[in-house]
Short mmCIF file of C-alpha atoms and ligand atoms in Angstrom, two decimals:
data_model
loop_
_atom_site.label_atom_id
_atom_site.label_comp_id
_atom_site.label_asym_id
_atom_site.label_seq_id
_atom_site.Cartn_x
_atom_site.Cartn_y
_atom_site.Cartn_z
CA UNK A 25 83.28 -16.66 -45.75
CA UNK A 26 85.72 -18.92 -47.47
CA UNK A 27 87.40 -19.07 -50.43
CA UNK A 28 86.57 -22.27 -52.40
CA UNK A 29 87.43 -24.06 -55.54
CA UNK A 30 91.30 -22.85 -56.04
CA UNK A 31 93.40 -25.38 -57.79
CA UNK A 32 95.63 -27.30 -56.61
CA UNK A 33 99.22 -25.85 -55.64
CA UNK A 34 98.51 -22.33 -56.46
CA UNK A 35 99.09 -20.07 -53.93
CA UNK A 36 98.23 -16.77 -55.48
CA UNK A 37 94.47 -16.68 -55.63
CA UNK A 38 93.16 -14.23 -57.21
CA UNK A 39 91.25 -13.30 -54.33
CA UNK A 40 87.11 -13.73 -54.99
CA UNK A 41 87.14 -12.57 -51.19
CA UNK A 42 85.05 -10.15 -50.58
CA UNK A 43 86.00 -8.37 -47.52
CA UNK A 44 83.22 -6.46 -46.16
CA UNK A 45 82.92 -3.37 -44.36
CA UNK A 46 83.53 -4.59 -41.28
CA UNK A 47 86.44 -6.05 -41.85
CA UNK A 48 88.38 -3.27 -42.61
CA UNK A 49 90.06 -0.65 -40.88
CA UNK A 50 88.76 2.67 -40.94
CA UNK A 51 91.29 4.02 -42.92
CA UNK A 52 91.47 0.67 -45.34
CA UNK A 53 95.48 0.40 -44.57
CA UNK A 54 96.50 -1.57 -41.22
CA UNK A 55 99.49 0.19 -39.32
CA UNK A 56 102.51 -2.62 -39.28
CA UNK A 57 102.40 -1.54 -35.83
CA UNK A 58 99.08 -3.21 -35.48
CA UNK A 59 100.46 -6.72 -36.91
CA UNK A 60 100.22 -9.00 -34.63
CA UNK A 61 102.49 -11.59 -33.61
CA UNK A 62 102.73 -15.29 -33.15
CA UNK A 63 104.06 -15.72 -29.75
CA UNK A 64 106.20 -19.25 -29.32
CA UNK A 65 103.01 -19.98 -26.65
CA UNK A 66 101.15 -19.78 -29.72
CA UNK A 67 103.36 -21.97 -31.42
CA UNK A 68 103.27 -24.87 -28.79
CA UNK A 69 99.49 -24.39 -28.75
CA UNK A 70 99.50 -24.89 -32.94
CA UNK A 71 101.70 -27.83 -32.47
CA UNK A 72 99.18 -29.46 -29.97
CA UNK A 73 96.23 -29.09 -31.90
CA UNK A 74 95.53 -32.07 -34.53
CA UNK A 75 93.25 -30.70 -36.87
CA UNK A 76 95.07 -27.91 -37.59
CA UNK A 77 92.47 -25.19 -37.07
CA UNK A 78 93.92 -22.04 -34.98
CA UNK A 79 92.75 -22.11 -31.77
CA UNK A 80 93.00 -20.26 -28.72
CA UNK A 81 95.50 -18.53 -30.26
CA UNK A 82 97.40 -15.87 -28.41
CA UNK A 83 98.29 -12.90 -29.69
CA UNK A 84 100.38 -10.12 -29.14
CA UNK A 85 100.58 -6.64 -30.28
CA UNK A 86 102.90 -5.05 -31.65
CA UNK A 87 104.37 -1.85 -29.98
CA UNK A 88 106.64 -0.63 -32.21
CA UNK A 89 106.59 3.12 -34.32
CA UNK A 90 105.00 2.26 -37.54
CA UNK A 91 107.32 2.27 -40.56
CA UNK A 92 104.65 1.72 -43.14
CA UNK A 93 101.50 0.56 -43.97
CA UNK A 94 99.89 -1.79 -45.76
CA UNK A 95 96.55 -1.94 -48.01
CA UNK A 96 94.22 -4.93 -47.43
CA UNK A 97 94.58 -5.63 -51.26
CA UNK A 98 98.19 -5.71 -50.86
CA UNK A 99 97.89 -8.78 -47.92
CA UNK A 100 98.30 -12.42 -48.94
CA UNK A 101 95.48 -14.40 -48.26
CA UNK A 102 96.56 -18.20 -48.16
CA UNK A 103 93.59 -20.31 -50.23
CA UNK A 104 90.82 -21.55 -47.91
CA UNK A 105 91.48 -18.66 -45.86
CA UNK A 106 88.57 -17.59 -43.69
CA UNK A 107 88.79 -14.03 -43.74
CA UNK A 108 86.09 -13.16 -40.88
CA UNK A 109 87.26 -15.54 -38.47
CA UNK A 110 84.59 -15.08 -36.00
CA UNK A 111 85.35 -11.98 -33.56
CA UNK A 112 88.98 -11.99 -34.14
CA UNK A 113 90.03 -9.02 -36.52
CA UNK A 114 91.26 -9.27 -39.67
CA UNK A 115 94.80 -7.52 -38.15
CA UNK A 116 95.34 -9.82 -35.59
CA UNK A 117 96.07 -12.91 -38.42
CA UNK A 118 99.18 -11.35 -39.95
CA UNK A 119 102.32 -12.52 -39.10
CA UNK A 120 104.91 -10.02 -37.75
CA UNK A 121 106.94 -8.15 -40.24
CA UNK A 122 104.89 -9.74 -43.24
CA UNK A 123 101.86 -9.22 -45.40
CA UNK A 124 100.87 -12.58 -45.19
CA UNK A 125 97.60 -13.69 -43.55
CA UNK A 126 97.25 -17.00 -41.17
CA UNK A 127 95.26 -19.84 -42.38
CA UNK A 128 93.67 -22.47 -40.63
CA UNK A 129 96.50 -24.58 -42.03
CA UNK A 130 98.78 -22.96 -39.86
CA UNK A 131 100.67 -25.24 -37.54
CA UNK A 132 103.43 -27.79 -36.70
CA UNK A 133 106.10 -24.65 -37.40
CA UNK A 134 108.44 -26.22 -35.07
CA UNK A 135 111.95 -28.21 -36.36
CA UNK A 136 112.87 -30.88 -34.26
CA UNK A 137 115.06 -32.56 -36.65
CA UNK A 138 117.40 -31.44 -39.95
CA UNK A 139 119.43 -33.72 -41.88
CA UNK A 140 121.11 -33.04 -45.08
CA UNK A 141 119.90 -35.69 -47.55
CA UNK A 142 121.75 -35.44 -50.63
CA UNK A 143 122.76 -32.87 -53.44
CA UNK A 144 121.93 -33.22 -56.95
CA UNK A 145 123.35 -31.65 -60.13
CA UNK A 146 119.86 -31.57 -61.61
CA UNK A 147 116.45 -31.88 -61.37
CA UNK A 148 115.77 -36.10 -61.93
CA UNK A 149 118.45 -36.97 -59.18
CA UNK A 150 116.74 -35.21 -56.58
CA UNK A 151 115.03 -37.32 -53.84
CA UNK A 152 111.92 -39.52 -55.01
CA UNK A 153 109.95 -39.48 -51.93
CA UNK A 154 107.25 -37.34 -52.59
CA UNK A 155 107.97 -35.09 -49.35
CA UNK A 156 106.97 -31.12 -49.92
CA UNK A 157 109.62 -28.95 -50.19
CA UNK A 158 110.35 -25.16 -50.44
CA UNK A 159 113.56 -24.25 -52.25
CA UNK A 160 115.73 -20.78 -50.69
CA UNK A 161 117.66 -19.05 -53.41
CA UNK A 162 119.12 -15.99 -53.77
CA UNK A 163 121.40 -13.87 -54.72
CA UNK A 164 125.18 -14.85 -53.75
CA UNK A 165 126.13 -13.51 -50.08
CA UNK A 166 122.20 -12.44 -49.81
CA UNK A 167 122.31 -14.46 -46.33
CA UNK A 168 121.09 -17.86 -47.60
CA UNK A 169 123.43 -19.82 -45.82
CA UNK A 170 122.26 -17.81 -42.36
CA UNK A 171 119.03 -17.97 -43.01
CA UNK A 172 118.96 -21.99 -43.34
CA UNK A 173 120.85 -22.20 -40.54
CA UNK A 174 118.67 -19.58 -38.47
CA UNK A 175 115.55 -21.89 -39.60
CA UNK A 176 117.06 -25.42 -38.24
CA UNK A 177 118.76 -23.57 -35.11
CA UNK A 178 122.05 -24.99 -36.16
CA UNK A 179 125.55 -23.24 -37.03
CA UNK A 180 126.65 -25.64 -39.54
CA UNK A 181 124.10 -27.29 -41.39
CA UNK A 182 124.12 -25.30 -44.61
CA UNK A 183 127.90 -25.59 -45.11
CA UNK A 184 127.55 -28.63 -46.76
CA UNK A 185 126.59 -26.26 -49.55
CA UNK A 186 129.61 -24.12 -50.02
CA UNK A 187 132.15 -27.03 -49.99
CA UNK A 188 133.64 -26.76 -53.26
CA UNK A 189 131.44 -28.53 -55.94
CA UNK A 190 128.77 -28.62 -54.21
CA UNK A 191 128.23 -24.73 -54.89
CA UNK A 192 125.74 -26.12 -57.98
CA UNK A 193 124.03 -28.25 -56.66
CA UNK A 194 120.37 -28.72 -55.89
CA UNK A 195 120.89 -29.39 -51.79
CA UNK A 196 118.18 -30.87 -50.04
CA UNK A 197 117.45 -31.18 -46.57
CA UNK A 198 114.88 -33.31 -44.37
CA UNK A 199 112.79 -31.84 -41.53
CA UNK A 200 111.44 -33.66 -39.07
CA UNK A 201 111.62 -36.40 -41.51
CA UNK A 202 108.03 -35.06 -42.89
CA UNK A 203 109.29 -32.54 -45.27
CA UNK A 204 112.48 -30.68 -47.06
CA UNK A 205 114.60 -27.46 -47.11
CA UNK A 206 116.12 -26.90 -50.75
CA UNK A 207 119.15 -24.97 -51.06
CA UNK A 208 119.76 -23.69 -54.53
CA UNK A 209 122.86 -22.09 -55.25
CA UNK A 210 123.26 -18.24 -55.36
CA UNK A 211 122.79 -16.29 -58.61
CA UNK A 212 124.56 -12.94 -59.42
CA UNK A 213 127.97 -14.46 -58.52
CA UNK A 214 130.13 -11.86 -60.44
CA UNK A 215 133.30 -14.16 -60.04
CA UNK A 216 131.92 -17.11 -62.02
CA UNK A 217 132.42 -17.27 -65.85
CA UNK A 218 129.70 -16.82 -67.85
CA UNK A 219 128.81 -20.11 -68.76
CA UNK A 220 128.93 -21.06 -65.23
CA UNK A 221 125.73 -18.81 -64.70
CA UNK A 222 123.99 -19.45 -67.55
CA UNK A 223 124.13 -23.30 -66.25
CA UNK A 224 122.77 -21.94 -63.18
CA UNK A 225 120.40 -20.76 -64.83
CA UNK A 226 119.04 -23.47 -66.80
CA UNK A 227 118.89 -26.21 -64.36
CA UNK A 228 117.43 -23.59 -60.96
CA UNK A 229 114.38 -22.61 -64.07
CA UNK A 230 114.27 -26.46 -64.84
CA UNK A 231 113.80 -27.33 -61.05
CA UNK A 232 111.20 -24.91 -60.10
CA UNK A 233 109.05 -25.43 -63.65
CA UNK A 234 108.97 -29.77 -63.42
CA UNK A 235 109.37 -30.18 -59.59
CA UNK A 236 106.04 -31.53 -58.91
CA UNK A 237 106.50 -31.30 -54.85
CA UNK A 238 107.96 -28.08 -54.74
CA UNK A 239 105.46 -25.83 -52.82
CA UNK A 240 106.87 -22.58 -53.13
CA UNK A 241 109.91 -21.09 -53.56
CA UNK A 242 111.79 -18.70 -51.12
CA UNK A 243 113.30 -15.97 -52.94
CA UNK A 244 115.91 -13.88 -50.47
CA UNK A 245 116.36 -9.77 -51.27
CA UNK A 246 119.14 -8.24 -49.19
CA UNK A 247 116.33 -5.10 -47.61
CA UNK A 248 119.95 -3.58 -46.81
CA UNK A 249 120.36 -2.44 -50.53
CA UNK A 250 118.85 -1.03 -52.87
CA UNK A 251 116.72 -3.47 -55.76
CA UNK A 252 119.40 -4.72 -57.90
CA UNK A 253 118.51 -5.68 -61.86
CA UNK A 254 119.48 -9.43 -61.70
CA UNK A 255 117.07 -9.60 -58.29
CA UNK A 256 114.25 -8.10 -60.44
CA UNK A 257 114.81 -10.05 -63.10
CA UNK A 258 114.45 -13.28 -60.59
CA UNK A 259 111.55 -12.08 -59.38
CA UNK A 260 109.62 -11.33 -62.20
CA UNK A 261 110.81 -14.86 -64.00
CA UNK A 262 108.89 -16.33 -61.27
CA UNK A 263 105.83 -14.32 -61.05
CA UNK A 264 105.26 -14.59 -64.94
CA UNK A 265 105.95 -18.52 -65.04
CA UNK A 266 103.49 -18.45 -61.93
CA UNK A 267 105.76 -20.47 -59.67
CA UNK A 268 104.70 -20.28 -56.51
CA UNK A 269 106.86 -17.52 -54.05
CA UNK A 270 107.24 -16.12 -51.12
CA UNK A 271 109.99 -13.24 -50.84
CA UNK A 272 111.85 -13.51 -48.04
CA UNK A 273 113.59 -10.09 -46.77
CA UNK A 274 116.98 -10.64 -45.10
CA UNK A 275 119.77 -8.54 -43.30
CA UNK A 276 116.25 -6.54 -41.77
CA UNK A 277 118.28 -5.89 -38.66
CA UNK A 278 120.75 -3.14 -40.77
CA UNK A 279 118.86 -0.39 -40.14
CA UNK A 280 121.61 2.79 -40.22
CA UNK A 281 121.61 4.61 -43.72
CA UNK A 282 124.09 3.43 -46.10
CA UNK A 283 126.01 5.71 -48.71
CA UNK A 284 124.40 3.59 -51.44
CA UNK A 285 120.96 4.62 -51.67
CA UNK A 286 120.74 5.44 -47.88
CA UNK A 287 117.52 4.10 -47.79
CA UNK A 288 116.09 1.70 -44.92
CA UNK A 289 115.18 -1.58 -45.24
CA UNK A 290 111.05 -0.87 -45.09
CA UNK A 291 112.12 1.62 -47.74
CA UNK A 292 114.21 -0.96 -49.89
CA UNK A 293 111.59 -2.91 -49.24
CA UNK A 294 108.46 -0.86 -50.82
CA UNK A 295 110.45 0.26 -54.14
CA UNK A 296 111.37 -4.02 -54.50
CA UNK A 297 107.59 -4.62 -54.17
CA UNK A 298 107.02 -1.47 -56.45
CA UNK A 299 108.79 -2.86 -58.84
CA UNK A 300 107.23 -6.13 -58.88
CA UNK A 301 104.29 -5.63 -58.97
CA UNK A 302 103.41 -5.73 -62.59
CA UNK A 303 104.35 -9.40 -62.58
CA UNK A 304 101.98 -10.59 -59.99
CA UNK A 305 98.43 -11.19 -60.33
CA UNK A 306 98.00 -10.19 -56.75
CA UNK A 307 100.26 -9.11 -53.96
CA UNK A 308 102.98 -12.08 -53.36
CA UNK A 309 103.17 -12.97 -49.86
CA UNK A 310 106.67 -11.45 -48.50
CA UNK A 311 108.35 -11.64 -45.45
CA UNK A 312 111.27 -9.40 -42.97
CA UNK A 313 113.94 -11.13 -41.59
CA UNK A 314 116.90 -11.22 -39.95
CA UNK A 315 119.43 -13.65 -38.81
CA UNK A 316 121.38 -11.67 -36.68
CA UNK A 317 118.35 -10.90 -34.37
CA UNK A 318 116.36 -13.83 -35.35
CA UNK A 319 113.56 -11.52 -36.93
CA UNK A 320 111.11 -13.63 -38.68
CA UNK A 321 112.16 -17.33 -38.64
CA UNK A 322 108.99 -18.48 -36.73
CA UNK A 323 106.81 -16.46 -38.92
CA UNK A 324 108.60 -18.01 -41.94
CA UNK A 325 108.11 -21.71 -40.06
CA UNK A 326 103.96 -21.33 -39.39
CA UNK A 327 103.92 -19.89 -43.31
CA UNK A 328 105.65 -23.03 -44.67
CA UNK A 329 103.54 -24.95 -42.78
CA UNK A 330 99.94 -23.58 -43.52
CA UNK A 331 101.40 -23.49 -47.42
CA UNK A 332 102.33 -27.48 -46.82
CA UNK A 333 99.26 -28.14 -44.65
CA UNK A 334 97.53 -27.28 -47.77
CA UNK A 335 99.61 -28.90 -50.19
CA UNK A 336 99.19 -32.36 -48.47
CA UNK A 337 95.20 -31.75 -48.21
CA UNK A 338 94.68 -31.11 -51.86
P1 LIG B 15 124.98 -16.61 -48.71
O1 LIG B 15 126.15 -16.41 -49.64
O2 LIG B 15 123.72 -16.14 -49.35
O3 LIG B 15 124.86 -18.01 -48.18
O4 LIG B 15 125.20 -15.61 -47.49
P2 LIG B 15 125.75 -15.87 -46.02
O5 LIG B 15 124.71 -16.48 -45.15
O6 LIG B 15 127.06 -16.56 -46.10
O7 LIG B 15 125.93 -14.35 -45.52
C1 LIG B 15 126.70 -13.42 -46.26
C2 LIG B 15 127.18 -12.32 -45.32
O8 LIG B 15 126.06 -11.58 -44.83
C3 LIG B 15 127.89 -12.85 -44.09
O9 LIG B 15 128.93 -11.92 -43.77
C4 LIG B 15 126.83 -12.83 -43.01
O10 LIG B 15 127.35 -12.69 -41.71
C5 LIG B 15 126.02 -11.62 -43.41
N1 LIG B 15 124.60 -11.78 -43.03
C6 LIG B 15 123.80 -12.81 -43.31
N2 LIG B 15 122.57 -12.63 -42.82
C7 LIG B 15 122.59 -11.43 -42.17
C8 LIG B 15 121.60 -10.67 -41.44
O11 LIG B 15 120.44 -11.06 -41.27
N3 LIG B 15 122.01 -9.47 -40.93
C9 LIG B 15 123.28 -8.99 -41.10
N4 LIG B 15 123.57 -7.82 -40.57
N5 LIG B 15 124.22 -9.67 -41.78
C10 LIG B 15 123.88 -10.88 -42.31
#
């Protein structure tokens, strides 16, 4: 069963997929413990195949103590997604730590090359090439900077960001010389003056409305805290302006209770997508990471690349 006739660049289909009986778990939720994982032997094997369709694929379980789980209706299905997938369950397509489901457009996830390009102060100066690019942004000291760098397996390549004047600037980076990172600069910054963030503002909502090769924006929430107002606010902006999105969960690996909220990240992460929810037509794909134990960057990779596997097909 596939899911035909989406248009172009739009990531949230509201799903005509009709999963049958089969497909689902007994209970209609799927344990997080019963994710399944993209081992970096499945990776290689991705890489190696040309026409993109998920092969052999190796898969392994996850062993963990559930935290949560997750309805079917609240997975993301990528478009053209074949939901039965011969014998292999529905549950063993979902990347680790994440609601989103694999695609046969899933592969070439690894980075073998990251340049900064150039930085631009808005949206017309930014590189003319065509290439496909998701944009990171966040709120300030969300992990943005760690997270880029986590992604290209480098220490230093996002500091070209936080050199002074640079900090508002649209930064863009090539990969593998086929596509580009975008860091935006971080929102919330209490320390700026307020015209400072309103600018932000204006030209971050300019870029993501009349970029025509953005394919979907990376949104960071700190999972270590509790939802803040300016996050939501991000969040919903996008959803209702149907930019394309993936939320990206960071600092995953802070498990301990705080004193503010004492909540756990799976926990701070459920009352975010709570809140949320109204804005989206159906469920945003979202993701858990962490840069400290490297939770999630290959998931991340294979999702960018079945989102620009499809972007360049279409
Ligand atoms: P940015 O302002 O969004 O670019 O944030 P940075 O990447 O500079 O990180 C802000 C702070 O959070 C730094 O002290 C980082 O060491 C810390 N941090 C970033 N990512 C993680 C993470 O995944 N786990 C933990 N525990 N700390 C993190």
């Amino acid at each position: 069963m596939f899911v035909t006739h989406l248009p172009k660049i739009f990531f949230y289909p509201k799903p005509k997929i009709i999963i049958t009986s089969a497909l689902l778990p007994k209970s209609k939720t799927t344990p997080l413990s019963h994710f399944s994982s993209v081992t970096s032997a499945a990776n290689t094997l991705l890489q190696q195949t040309p026409d993109l369709q998920i092969k052999n694929l190796e898969i392994e379980r996850v062993q963990e103590k559930p935290h949560f789980e997750i309805s079917v209706e609240k997975l993301f299905f990528p478009p053209d997604t074949d939901v039965s997938s011969g014998s292999r369950p529905l549950s063993s397509r979902i990347l680790k730590g994440s609601n989103i489901v694999l695609s046969k457009y899933a592969g070439d996830a690894q980075v073998e090359q990251a340049e900064f390009v150039k930085s631009s102060v808005e949206t017309e100066e930014c590189p003319s090439d065509g290439l496909p690019e998701f944009a990171l942004v966040g709120r300030s000291n969300v992990g943005k900077s760690s997270l880029l760098n986590s992604l290209v397996r480098r220490k230093k390549l996002a500091l070209t960001s936080k050199k002074p004047g640079k900090t508002q600037c649209i930064n863009h980076f090539r990969i593998n010389n086929s596509w580009h990172l975008v860091d935006l600069p971080g929102y919330g910054y209490a320390a700026a003056p307020h015209e400072v963030r309103t600018d932000w503002a204006k030209f971050t909502k300019d870029y993501f409305l009349n970029r025509p090769n953005l394919v979907s924006v990376f949104l960071l929430i700190d999972a270590s805290i509790p939802a803040k107002r300016i996050d939501l606010e991000y969040a919903s902006w996008l959803g209702e302006n149907k930019i394309p999105m993936t939320i990206v969960f960071t600092k995953c690996d802070k498990r301990k209770k705080k004193k503010n909220g004492g909540k756990r990240p799976e926990e701070n992460l459920q009352d975010f997508l709570e809140l949320i929810k109204k804005f989206f037509q159906t469920a945003p794909p979202w993701i858990m990471t962490s840069s400290v134990t490297n939770q999630g960057r290959d998931e991340i990779l294979l999702h960018m690349s079945q989102l620009r596997n499809y972007w360049l097909k279409h």
